[in-house]
Amino acid sequence: MLKGFSPTHAISSSITLSLEILLKASMPNAFHDSGARYPPPKCHHATRKDYIAKITEWAQGKSDHSEPILWMRGPFGVGKTAVAQSSAEALESLDKLLATLFFSRSYADRDDPQRFIPSIAYQIATKCPSFEKIVSARILRDPALATKSLSKQFDELLVHPLQEIDVARNGLNGCVIIIDGLDECRGSDAQCEIIRVIATSAQSRTTPFRWFITSRPEDPIIRTMNSDVVSPVLYHFELPVSREIDHEILVYLTDEFDKIRKHQDLPESWPSEEVLALFVERASGLWIYAATIIRFIKDENSLGPEDQLQIFIEFAEDVTAKVGLNNPLAEMDCFYAFIVRRVPPNALTILRKILILCIVHNQLRTTNYISLLLRLPLNQVNRICGFIQSVVSVDPETDYSRLRFYHASFLDFMKDPARSNELCIYGNLLAEVRRTYLGWLHEMCSSTKDISNQPLPAGIILREDEDWSDFYSYTLLLFWSLCDSTPGCPLDTLTVASLKDVPFRRMLEMHRNGWTIDGAEIRRNLPADLRDKIVRRDRCPVIGCTRTEDVWILGWGENEAVPYTDPTDEHRDRFLKLYKPWSLRYLTNVPAEVNLQKCWKKAEKSSG
């Protein structure tokens, strides 16, 4: 044996490395006990007991339903996530919970279908040492497993490892995996594929688990759940908007108002029983409405809870005449509109731009980045976000504050012109924001000066914590996000005309980091006669390229350019992380397969 070498230590180090790879490919912020979700939405004590009991009895095999998949569906705001969270905690106490994933389209690190299977496999590995060893060995042999197709990942990271261990002895039989908010997973095709691979496995019994899934009743999901592949192994029920839970909402409101009253030293008679009854009536069985009422009353940017209470009472009386009684979904929209319209006019347009950035670039959903992207003082961004504390919190972190929307329905409301009318953040405002960033790109890309000595657009002043390349990267990435992350929002005629003339090759030469685009979505937002002039998918035009698959190409003729794609080779990945300033010069427009060795040798020589 080599001196100082320990086989046990080597095996342990390999497993640690494999788990790190798996964790990197996962969504830990979407786990039920993640600090990023704290405090998680869960059922108020003494509420939803019947649903939680129904789920835990099914999980323990004590119900009349033995199907391995349970689907709980319901419209927005009825408390599906709260029920799922409370069920997760109950099952955890019963030692029946194996893994959880709470999807959320409000966060870039919680909506990626590519990270679904790695997230489940990672959680199983942390609980089952035998499974951990098998999965670790597979990942070491092929670190790219986490990048494979969904069905391939399912087989390689779940099915095959489970076949190599004693499932019963490891206590995995009948353990529960919870998938909340499947409709918030990115892409309806991916949502349906997740359902199909789970159902196929359940039918063939290649996994021993019970799967609890929640979602809104959206058409693609309904059709998949009703298909011949899924329905034989499916048990489902609805979590409806129902006045039968009025007493539970009253319990919740009573307790929350009691906390406010004690904190503010208000009289015992506040609020009156009549007011509580009014609030229950207004909620009409919609939990999100009741929770938003409480946050509205507690708003710190107000004259206090008594004043807020009176404002809401007046709103409730007014909205009844507009939407009538027993129409909680329509009334929720009215409440959202009421909250947004209370923002001062001089701040409202800025707020709507902030919300645009939150939707199209949610991985940068922090007040610090919003401040940079909109060229606004940080304290102004924080103050404007404070106007809508009823629907969003500004969570403080180490060096910036992250925006956390309480419910996806608010951004859905702001995107839909049929619901938000003149407050909608799409339409003319989106076109204006697109033109602003495209104008900046034109100014910077049209200059003939050296890349290191570029002029800034008129009126732009760099901050102390950014340089020219930072500003250019923000501008480039945000503009294309505004184009490819807004389905159903075509670019207006002026923007398309300007975009057609962008010097694409120059645009990429000036960008120092790897960058990808969703060309399919951009094409859908372009007029048919100009799509191929702006973005198309075709054989790589780079001389000597060995790629066999088609790539996205920007521009046409002499101006065409190929955006750099995500690295799949670990050496390319390492190269980009360590030598980002080099990545543009050697990798933009030239496939890594052709010149990787040249890049690597030059970079290593440069590093000494």
Coordinates of C-alpha atoms in Angstrom, one line a residue:
M1 CA 0.0 0.0 0.0
L2 CA 1.3 3.5 -0.8
K3 CA 2.5 5.3 2.3
G4 CA -0.1 7.8 3.6
F5 CA -2.8 6.4 1.3
S6 CA -6.1 5.4 2.9
P7 CA -8.6 3.5 0.7
T8 CA -11.4 4.4 3.2
H9 CA -10.5 8.1 3.0
A10 CA -10.4 7.9 -0.8
I11 CA -13.8 6.3 -1.0
S12 CA -15.2 8.9 1.4
S13 CA -13.7 11.8 -0.6
S14 CA -15.2 10.4 -3.8
I15 CA -18.6 10.2 -2.2
T16 CA -18.3 13.7 -0.9
L17 CA -17.3 14.9 -4.4
S18 CA -20.2 13.1 -6.0
L19 CA -22.7 14.5 -3.5
E20 CA -21.3 18.0 -4.2
I21 CA -21.9 17.5 -8.0
L22 CA -25.5 16.3 -7.2
L23 CA -26.1 19.2 -4.9
K24 CA -24.9 21.6 -7.5
A25 CA -27.4 20.2 -9.9
S26 CA -30.2 20.3 -7.4
M27 CA -32.6 23.0 -6.1
P28 CA -31.9 23.0 -2.3
N29 CA -33.9 26.2 -1.9
A30 CA -37.0 24.3 -2.9
F31 CA -36.7 21.7 -0.1
H32 CA -39.4 21.8 2.6
D33 CA -36.9 22.7 5.3
S34 CA -34.9 25.2 3.3
G35 CA -33.8 28.4 5.0
A36 CA -34.6 30.3 1.8
R37 CA -38.3 29.4 2.3
Y38 CA -38.4 30.2 6.0
P39 CA -40.9 30.8 7.4
P40 CA -42.7 28.5 4.9
P41 CA -46.4 28.8 4.3
K42 CA -48.2 26.2 6.3
C43 CA -51.6 25.6 7.7
H44 CA -52.6 27.6 10.8
H45 CA -53.1 25.4 13.8
A46 CA -56.6 23.8 14.0
T47 CA -57.2 24.3 10.2
R48 CA -57.1 21.9 7.3
K49 CA -56.9 19.0 9.6
D50 CA -59.2 16.9 7.4
Y51 CA -57.0 17.3 4.3
I52 CA -53.8 16.7 6.2
A53 CA -55.3 13.5 7.8
K54 CA -56.4 12.3 4.3
I55 CA -52.9 12.7 3.0
T56 CA -51.1 11.1 5.9
E57 CA -53.5 8.2 6.0
W58 CA -52.9 7.6 2.3
A59 CA -49.2 7.8 2.9
Q60 CA -49.3 5.2 5.6
G61 CA -51.5 2.8 3.6
K62 CA -54.5 3.4 5.9
S63 CA -56.9 4.8 3.4
D64 CA -59.2 3.1 0.9
H65 CA -56.9 4.3 -1.8
S66 CA -53.8 2.3 -2.5
E67 CA -52.7 4.2 -5.7
P68 CA -49.0 5.2 -5.5
I69 CA -49.7 8.7 -6.9
L70 CA -51.9 11.3 -5.1
W71 CA -52.7 14.5 -6.9
M72 CA -54.3 17.4 -5.0
R73 CA -55.5 20.1 -7.4
G74 CA -57.0 23.5 -6.8
P75 CA -57.1 27.1 -8.1
F76 CA -54.7 29.8 -6.9
G77 CA -54.9 31.0 -3.3
V78 CA -56.7 28.0 -1.7
G79 CA -53.7 27.0 0.3
K80 CA -52.2 24.0 -1.6
T81 CA -48.6 24.8 -0.6
A82 CA -49.6 25.3 3.0
V83 CA -51.3 21.9 3.0
A84 CA -48.3 20.3 1.3
Q85 CA -45.9 21.9 3.8
S86 CA -47.9 20.8 6.9
S87 CA -48.3 17.3 5.4
A88 CA -44.5 17.2 4.9
E89 CA -43.9 18.1 8.5
A90 CA -46.5 15.5 9.7
L91 CA -45.0 12.8 7.5
E92 CA -41.5 13.7 8.7
S93 CA -42.5 13.1 12.3
L94 CA -43.9 9.7 11.2
D95 CA -40.5 8.9 9.5
K96 CA -42.4 8.5 6.2
L97 CA -41.0 11.6 4.3
L98 CA -38.2 10.9 1.9
A99 CA -37.9 14.0 -0.3
T100 CA -39.7 17.2 -1.2
L101 CA -39.6 19.8 -3.9
F102 CA -41.6 23.0 -3.8
F103 CA -41.6 24.5 -7.3
S104 CA -42.0 28.3 -7.6
R105 CA -41.8 30.3 -10.9
S106 CA -41.1 33.4 -8.8
Y107 CA -37.5 32.2 -8.2
A108 CA -35.0 31.1 -10.8
D109 CA -33.5 28.5 -8.5
R110 CA -36.9 26.8 -7.9
D111 CA -38.5 26.3 -11.3
D112 CA -36.0 24.3 -13.3
P113 CA -37.2 20.9 -14.5
Q114 CA -33.6 19.9 -15.3
R115 CA -32.9 20.0 -11.6
F116 CA -35.9 18.0 -10.5
I117 CA -34.5 14.4 -10.5
P118 CA -31.1 15.5 -9.0
S119 CA -33.0 17.2 -6.2
I120 CA -34.9 14.0 -5.4
A121 CA -31.8 11.8 -5.7
Y122 CA -29.7 14.1 -3.5
Q123 CA -32.3 14.0 -0.7
I124 CA -32.6 10.2 -0.9
A125 CA -28.8 9.9 -0.8
T126 CA -28.5 11.9 2.4
K127 CA -31.0 9.5 4.1
C128 CA -29.8 6.2 2.7
P129 CA -26.1 5.4 2.7
S130 CA -26.4 2.3 0.4
F131 CA -28.2 4.4 -2.2
E132 CA -25.6 7.2 -1.7
K133 CA -22.7 4.9 -2.6
I134 CA -24.3 3.6 -5.8
V135 CA -25.3 7.0 -7.0
S136 CA -21.9 8.5 -6.1
A137 CA -20.2 5.8 -8.2
R138 CA -22.5 6.5 -11.2
I139 CA -21.9 10.2 -11.0
L140 CA -18.1 9.8 -10.8
R141 CA -18.2 7.6 -13.9
D142 CA -20.4 10.2 -15.7
P143 CA -20.5 13.7 -14.1
A144 CA -22.8 14.8 -16.9
L145 CA -25.7 12.6 -15.7
A146 CA -27.5 15.6 -14.3
T147 CA -27.6 17.2 -17.8
K148 CA -29.3 14.2 -19.4
S149 CA -33.0 14.1 -20.4
L150 CA -35.6 13.8 -17.7
S151 CA -36.3 10.1 -18.4
K152 CA -32.6 9.3 -18.6
Q153 CA -32.0 11.0 -15.3
F154 CA -34.9 9.1 -13.7
D155 CA -33.4 5.8 -14.8
E156 CA -29.8 6.5 -14.0
L157 CA -30.2 8.4 -10.7
L158 CA -33.3 6.6 -9.3
V159 CA -34.3 3.3 -10.9
H160 CA -31.0 1.7 -11.5
P161 CA -29.4 2.6 -8.1
L162 CA -32.6 1.3 -6.3
Q163 CA -32.2 -2.0 -8.2
E164 CA -28.8 -2.5 -6.6
I165 CA -29.8 -2.1 -3.0
D166 CA -32.2 -3.9 -0.6
V167 CA -35.1 -1.4 -0.7
A168 CA -37.0 -3.0 2.2
R169 CA -34.0 -3.3 4.4
N170 CA -33.2 0.3 3.9
G171 CA -36.7 1.4 4.8
L172 CA -37.6 2.9 1.5
N173 CA -40.8 1.0 0.7
G174 CA -43.8 3.3 0.7
C175 CA -41.8 6.5 1.6
V176 CA -43.3 9.7 0.3
I177 CA -41.9 12.2 -2.2
I178 CA -43.8 15.5 -2.2
I179 CA -43.9 17.7 -5.4
D180 CA -45.7 21.0 -4.7
G181 CA -46.7 23.5 -7.4
L182 CA -46.0 21.3 -10.4
D183 CA -47.7 24.0 -12.6
E184 CA -44.9 26.4 -11.5
C185 CA -42.2 24.2 -13.0
R186 CA -40.8 25.9 -16.1
G187 CA -42.6 24.6 -19.3
S188 CA -45.8 22.7 -19.6
D189 CA -44.0 20.0 -21.6
A190 CA -41.6 19.4 -18.7
Q191 CA -44.5 19.3 -16.2
C192 CA -46.3 16.6 -18.2
E193 CA -43.0 14.6 -18.7
I194 CA -42.5 14.6 -15.0
I195 CA -45.9 13.1 -14.4
R196 CA -45.4 10.5 -17.2
V197 CA -42.0 9.2 -15.9
I198 CA -43.3 8.9 -12.4
A199 CA -46.5 7.1 -13.5
T200 CA -44.5 4.8 -15.8
S201 CA -42.3 3.9 -12.9
A202 CA -45.2 3.4 -10.6
Q203 CA -46.9 1.1 -13.0
S204 CA -43.8 -1.0 -13.5
R205 CA -42.9 -0.8 -9.9
T206 CA -39.3 0.3 -10.6
T207 CA -39.5 2.7 -7.7
P208 CA -41.1 1.9 -4.3
F209 CA -42.3 5.3 -3.4
R210 CA -45.6 7.2 -3.0
W211 CA -45.7 10.5 -4.9
F212 CA -47.8 13.4 -3.6
I213 CA -48.2 16.1 -6.3
T214 CA -50.1 19.4 -6.0
S215 CA -50.9 21.9 -8.8
R216 CA -53.4 24.2 -10.3
P217 CA -55.9 22.4 -12.6
E218 CA -54.3 23.5 -15.8
D219 CA -55.2 21.8 -19.1
P220 CA -51.9 20.1 -20.0
I221 CA -51.7 18.7 -16.5
I222 CA -55.3 17.6 -16.4
R223 CA -55.0 15.8 -19.8
T224 CA -51.8 14.0 -18.7
M225 CA -53.4 12.9 -15.4
N226 CA -56.4 11.6 -17.3
S227 CA -54.3 9.6 -19.8
D228 CA -54.1 5.9 -19.9
V229 CA -50.6 5.9 -18.6
V230 CA -51.3 7.8 -15.5
S231 CA -55.0 7.3 -14.4
P232 CA -54.6 3.6 -13.3
V233 CA -52.1 4.6 -10.6
L234 CA -53.7 7.9 -9.6
Y235 CA -55.8 9.0 -6.7
H236 CA -56.9 12.6 -6.8
F237 CA -59.0 15.1 -5.0
E238 CA -59.7 18.8 -5.2
L239 CA -58.9 21.6 -2.7
P240 CA -61.7 24.0 -3.7
V241 CA -62.6 27.5 -3.0
S242 CA -65.3 26.7 -0.4
R243 CA -67.3 28.6 2.2
E244 CA -67.2 25.4 4.3
I245 CA -63.8 26.6 5.7
D246 CA -65.2 30.0 6.9
H247 CA -64.7 28.9 10.5
E248 CA -61.1 28.1 9.9
I249 CA -60.4 31.4 8.2
L250 CA -62.1 33.1 11.2
V251 CA -59.8 31.2 13.6
Y252 CA -56.8 32.4 11.5
L253 CA -58.0 36.0 11.4
T254 CA -58.8 36.1 15.1
D255 CA -55.4 34.9 16.1
E256 CA -53.6 37.2 13.7
F257 CA -55.6 40.3 14.9
D258 CA -54.9 39.2 18.5
K259 CA -51.1 39.4 17.7
I260 CA -51.5 42.9 16.1
R261 CA -53.6 44.1 19.0
K262 CA -51.1 43.0 21.6
H263 CA -48.1 44.4 19.6
Q264 CA -49.8 47.8 19.1
D265 CA -51.4 47.9 22.6
L266 CA -54.9 48.3 21.1
P267 CA -58.1 47.8 23.0
E268 CA -59.6 44.3 23.5
S269 CA -62.7 45.3 21.5
W270 CA -60.5 45.9 18.3
P271 CA -61.5 44.8 15.8
S272 CA -65.2 44.2 16.3
E273 CA -66.9 40.9 15.7
E274 CA -68.8 42.6 12.8
V275 CA -65.5 43.5 11.2
L276 CA -64.1 40.0 11.5
A277 CA -67.3 38.6 10.0
L278 CA -66.9 41.1 7.1
F279 CA -63.4 39.9 6.5
V280 CA -64.5 36.2 6.5
E281 CA -67.2 37.2 4.0
R282 CA -64.8 39.0 1.8
A283 CA -62.3 36.0 1.8
S284 CA -65.1 33.7 0.7
G285 CA -63.0 30.6 1.3
L286 CA -59.8 32.0 -0.3
W287 CA -56.8 31.7 2.0
I288 CA -54.6 34.0 0.0
Y289 CA -57.2 36.8 0.4
A290 CA -57.2 36.4 4.2
A291 CA -53.4 36.3 4.4
T292 CA -53.1 39.4 2.2
I293 CA -55.7 41.3 4.4
I294 CA -53.5 40.7 7.5
R295 CA -50.3 41.8 5.7
F296 CA -52.2 45.0 4.5
I297 CA -53.3 45.8 8.1
K298 CA -49.7 45.3 9.3
D299 CA -48.1 47.4 6.6
E300 CA -45.3 49.4 8.2
N301 CA -45.5 52.1 5.6
S302 CA -48.9 53.2 6.9
L303 CA -50.4 55.3 9.6
G304 CA -51.0 52.2 11.7
P305 CA -53.4 49.2 11.8
E306 CA -56.4 51.2 12.8
D307 CA -56.1 53.4 9.8
Q308 CA -55.4 50.4 7.5
L309 CA -58.5 48.7 8.9
Q310 CA -60.7 51.6 8.0
I311 CA -59.2 51.8 4.5
F312 CA -59.9 48.1 3.9
I313 CA -63.5 48.4 5.2
E314 CA -64.2 51.2 2.7
F315 CA -62.6 49.2 -0.1
A316 CA -64.7 46.1 0.8
E317 CA -67.9 48.1 0.6
D318 CA -66.9 49.6 -2.7
V319 CA -65.8 46.4 -4.4
T320 CA -69.0 44.5 -3.5
A321 CA -70.9 46.8 -5.9
K322 CA -68.4 46.0 -8.7
V323 CA -68.0 42.2 -8.5
G324 CA -70.9 41.1 -6.2
L325 CA -70.8 38.6 -3.5
N326 CA -69.2 35.1 -3.6
N327 CA -66.8 35.9 -6.3
P328 CA -63.4 35.7 -4.4
L329 CA -61.1 35.2 -7.4
A330 CA -62.4 38.4 -9.1
E331 CA -62.3 40.2 -5.7
M332 CA -58.7 39.1 -5.2
D333 CA -57.9 40.9 -8.5
C334 CA -59.7 44.0 -7.2
F335 CA -57.6 43.8 -4.0
Y336 CA -54.4 43.5 -5.9
A337 CA -55.4 46.5 -8.1
F338 CA -56.3 48.5 -5.0
I339 CA -52.9 47.8 -3.4
V340 CA -51.0 48.8 -6.5
R341 CA -53.1 51.9 -7.1
R342 CA -52.2 53.2 -3.7
V343 CA -48.6 53.6 -4.8
P344 CA -47.8 57.3 -5.4
P345 CA -48.1 58.2 -9.2
N346 CA -44.4 59.2 -9.4
A347 CA -43.4 55.8 -8.1
L348 CA -45.9 53.6 -9.9
T349 CA -44.2 53.5 -13.3
I350 CA -40.9 52.6 -11.6
L351 CA -42.6 49.9 -9.6
R352 CA -44.1 48.4 -12.8
K353 CA -40.6 48.4 -14.3
I354 CA -39.2 46.7 -11.2
L355 CA -41.9 44.0 -11.6
I356 CA -40.9 43.5 -15.3
L357 CA -37.3 42.8 -14.2
C358 CA -38.6 40.4 -11.5
I359 CA -40.5 38.4 -14.2
V360 CA -37.9 38.4 -17.0
H361 CA -34.7 38.2 -15.0
N362 CA -35.7 36.6 -11.7
Q363 CA -32.2 35.2 -11.0
L364 CA -31.3 38.8 -10.3
R365 CA -34.3 39.5 -8.2
T366 CA -32.5 41.6 -5.6
T367 CA -32.8 45.3 -4.8
N368 CA -29.1 45.7 -5.5
Y369 CA -29.3 44.3 -9.0
I370 CA -32.6 46.1 -9.7
S371 CA -30.9 49.3 -8.6
L372 CA -28.1 48.7 -11.1
L373 CA -30.3 47.6 -14.0
L374 CA -32.7 50.6 -13.7
R375 CA -29.9 53.0 -12.8
L376 CA -31.7 54.1 -9.6
P377 CA -30.4 54.7 -6.1
L378 CA -30.7 51.6 -3.9
N379 CA -32.7 53.4 -1.2
Q380 CA -35.2 54.5 -3.8
V381 CA -35.8 50.9 -5.0
N382 CA -36.2 49.7 -1.4
R383 CA -38.7 52.5 -0.6
I384 CA -40.8 51.8 -3.7
C385 CA -40.9 48.1 -3.0
G386 CA -42.1 49.0 0.5
F387 CA -45.3 50.4 -0.9
I388 CA -46.5 46.9 -1.8
Q389 CA -45.5 45.1 1.4
S390 CA -48.9 43.3 1.4
V391 CA -47.7 41.2 -1.6
V392 CA -43.9 41.2 -1.4
S393 CA -41.3 41.1 1.3
V394 CA -37.8 42.4 1.0
D395 CA -35.7 39.8 2.7
P396 CA -32.3 41.2 4.0
E397 CA -29.2 39.2 3.2
T398 CA -25.5 39.7 3.6
D399 CA -24.9 42.4 1.0
Y400 CA -28.3 42.8 -0.7
S401 CA -32.0 42.3 -0.2
R402 CA -34.0 39.7 -2.1
L403 CA -37.6 40.3 -3.2
R404 CA -39.9 37.4 -2.2
F405 CA -43.4 37.5 -3.5
Y406 CA -45.9 35.8 -1.2
H407 CA -47.9 34.3 -4.0
A408 CA -47.3 33.8 -7.7
S409 CA -50.9 35.0 -8.4
F410 CA -49.8 38.7 -7.9
L411 CA -47.3 38.6 -10.8
D412 CA -49.8 36.6 -12.9
F413 CA -52.3 39.5 -12.2
M414 CA -49.7 42.2 -13.2
K415 CA -48.9 40.3 -16.5
D416 CA -52.5 39.9 -17.7
P417 CA -54.0 43.0 -19.3
A418 CA -57.5 41.5 -19.0
R419 CA -57.1 41.4 -15.2
S420 CA -54.9 44.4 -14.4
N421 CA -56.0 46.7 -17.2
E422 CA -53.9 49.9 -17.2
L423 CA -51.6 48.6 -14.5
C424 CA -50.4 45.7 -16.7
I425 CA -46.6 45.6 -16.9
Y426 CA -46.7 44.3 -20.5
G427 CA -47.8 46.2 -23.6
N428 CA -46.5 49.8 -24.0
L429 CA -44.4 49.8 -20.8
L430 CA -42.6 46.6 -21.8
A431 CA -42.0 48.0 -25.3
E432 CA -40.5 51.2 -23.8
V433 CA -38.1 49.2 -21.5
R434 CA -37.0 47.0 -24.5
R435 CA -36.3 50.1 -26.6
T436 CA -34.3 51.7 -23.8
Y437 CA -31.9 48.7 -23.4
L438 CA -31.7 48.1 -27.2
G439 CA -30.8 51.8 -27.7
W440 CA -28.0 51.4 -25.2
L441 CA -26.7 48.3 -26.9
H442 CA -26.7 50.1 -30.3
E443 CA -24.7 53.0 -28.9
M444 CA -22.1 50.7 -27.4
C445 CA -21.9 48.2 -30.2
S446 CA -21.8 50.8 -33.0
S447 CA -18.6 52.4 -31.7
T448 CA -15.4 51.7 -33.6
K449 CA -13.2 52.2 -30.5
D450 CA -11.2 49.4 -28.8
I451 CA -13.3 47.2 -26.5
S452 CA -11.3 48.3 -23.5
N453 CA -12.0 52.0 -24.2
Q454 CA -15.7 52.1 -25.1
P455 CA -17.9 55.2 -24.6
L456 CA -21.0 54.9 -22.4
P457 CA -24.5 55.8 -23.7
A458 CA -25.5 59.4 -23.1
G459 CA -26.5 60.1 -19.5
I460 CA -25.1 56.9 -18.0
I461 CA -22.7 57.3 -15.1
L462 CA -20.9 54.2 -13.7
R463 CA -21.1 53.6 -10.0
E464 CA -18.1 52.9 -7.9
D465 CA -18.8 49.2 -7.7
E466 CA -19.1 48.6 -11.5
D467 CA -17.0 49.0 -14.6
W468 CA -17.8 49.3 -18.3
S469 CA -18.0 45.5 -18.9
D470 CA -20.4 45.1 -16.0
F471 CA -22.8 47.7 -17.4
Y472 CA -22.5 46.2 -20.9
S473 CA -23.2 42.7 -19.6
Y474 CA -26.3 43.9 -17.6
T475 CA -27.6 45.7 -20.7
L476 CA -27.0 42.8 -23.1
L477 CA -28.4 40.1 -20.9
L478 CA -31.4 42.1 -19.8
F479 CA -32.4 43.1 -23.3
W480 CA -32.4 39.5 -24.5
S481 CA -34.3 38.4 -21.4
L482 CA -36.9 41.0 -22.2
C483 CA -37.3 39.3 -25.6
D484 CA -37.2 35.6 -24.7
S485 CA -38.8 35.6 -21.2
T486 CA -42.1 37.2 -22.2
P487 CA -44.1 34.7 -24.2
G488 CA -47.0 36.1 -26.0
C489 CA -45.6 39.6 -26.0
P490 CA -44.4 40.4 -29.6
L491 CA -41.8 43.0 -30.2
D492 CA -43.3 46.2 -31.6
T493 CA -42.4 47.4 -35.1
L494 CA -39.9 50.1 -34.0
T495 CA -38.0 47.6 -31.8
V496 CA -37.9 44.9 -34.5
A497 CA -36.6 47.5 -37.1
S498 CA -33.8 48.5 -34.7
L499 CA -33.0 45.0 -33.6
K500 CA -32.5 43.9 -37.2
D501 CA -29.6 46.4 -37.6
V502 CA -27.7 45.4 -34.4
P503 CA -24.1 44.5 -35.2
F504 CA -24.4 41.1 -33.7
R505 CA -20.8 40.0 -34.2
R506 CA -19.5 43.1 -32.5
M507 CA -22.1 42.6 -29.8
L508 CA -20.7 39.2 -28.9
E509 CA -17.1 40.2 -29.3
M510 CA -17.6 42.8 -26.5
H511 CA -19.2 40.3 -24.1
R512 CA -16.7 38.6 -21.8
N513 CA -18.7 35.8 -20.4
G514 CA -20.5 32.7 -21.7
W515 CA -24.1 33.5 -22.7
T516 CA -27.1 31.5 -24.0
I517 CA -30.5 32.5 -25.5
D518 CA -33.9 30.9 -25.9
G519 CA -34.0 31.4 -29.6
A520 CA -37.4 29.6 -30.0
E521 CA -39.2 32.1 -27.7
I522 CA -37.5 35.1 -29.3
R523 CA -38.6 33.9 -32.7
R524 CA -42.2 33.6 -31.5
N525 CA -42.0 37.2 -30.5
L526 CA -40.8 38.4 -33.9
P527 CA -42.7 38.9 -37.1
A528 CA -42.5 35.8 -39.4
D529 CA -40.8 37.7 -42.3
L530 CA -37.9 38.9 -40.2
R531 CA -37.3 35.9 -37.9
D532 CA -34.5 34.4 -39.9
K533 CA -32.7 37.7 -40.2
I534 CA -32.5 38.1 -36.4
V535 CA -32.3 34.6 -34.9
R536 CA -32.4 31.1 -36.5
R537 CA -31.3 27.6 -35.8
D538 CA -29.0 26.0 -38.3
R539 CA -25.6 24.3 -38.9
C540 CA -22.8 26.1 -37.1
P541 CA -21.2 28.6 -39.7
V542 CA -17.8 28.6 -37.9
I543 CA -15.2 27.1 -40.2
G544 CA -13.8 23.9 -38.7
C545 CA -16.6 23.4 -36.3
T546 CA -17.2 19.7 -35.4
R547 CA -20.6 20.1 -33.9
T548 CA -23.3 17.9 -35.5
E549 CA -26.3 19.5 -33.9
D550 CA -27.8 22.8 -35.0
V551 CA -27.0 25.9 -33.1
W552 CA -28.7 29.3 -32.6
I553 CA -27.3 32.0 -34.9
L554 CA -27.9 35.7 -34.5
G555 CA -27.9 38.0 -37.5
W556 CA -27.3 37.3 -41.2
G557 CA -24.5 37.2 -43.7
E558 CA -21.3 39.0 -42.6
N559 CA -22.9 40.1 -39.4
E560 CA -23.9 36.6 -38.1
A561 CA -22.6 35.3 -34.8
V562 CA -23.0 32.2 -32.6
P563 CA -23.7 32.8 -28.9
Y564 CA -21.6 30.7 -26.6
T565 CA -23.5 27.6 -25.2
D566 CA -23.4 26.1 -21.7
P567 CA -20.4 24.0 -21.2
T568 CA -20.8 20.2 -20.9
D569 CA -17.2 19.4 -20.6
E570 CA -15.7 19.8 -17.1
H571 CA -12.5 21.3 -18.5
R572 CA -14.4 24.0 -20.4
D573 CA -16.4 24.6 -17.2
R574 CA -13.2 25.0 -15.2
F575 CA -11.7 27.2 -17.9
L576 CA -14.6 29.6 -17.9
K577 CA -14.6 29.9 -14.1
L578 CA -10.9 30.6 -13.8
Y579 CA -10.3 32.6 -17.0
K580 CA -13.5 34.5 -17.8
P581 CA -11.7 37.4 -19.4
W582 CA -10.2 35.0 -21.9
S583 CA -13.5 33.2 -22.7
L584 CA -14.7 35.8 -25.2
R585 CA -11.5 36.1 -27.2
Y586 CA -11.1 32.4 -27.8
L587 CA -14.5 30.8 -27.4
T588 CA -17.0 33.3 -28.9
N589 CA -17.9 32.2 -32.4
V590 CA -15.4 29.3 -32.2
P591 CA -16.6 25.9 -30.9
A592 CA -14.6 24.6 -27.9
E593 CA -14.1 21.3 -29.7
V594 CA -11.8 23.0 -32.2
N595 CA -9.6 25.2 -30.0
L596 CA -10.0 24.0 -26.3
Q597 CA -6.4 22.8 -26.1
K598 CA -5.1 26.0 -27.4
C599 CA -7.2 28.1 -25.0
W600 CA -6.3 25.9 -22.0
K601 CA -2.5 25.9 -22.7
K602 CA -2.4 29.6 -23.1
A603 CA -4.5 30.3 -20.0
E604 CA -2.4 28.0 -17.9
K605 CA 0.8 29.5 -19.2
S606 CA -0.7 33.0 -18.4
S607 CA -1.5 31.9 -14.8
G608 CA 2.1 31.0 -14.2

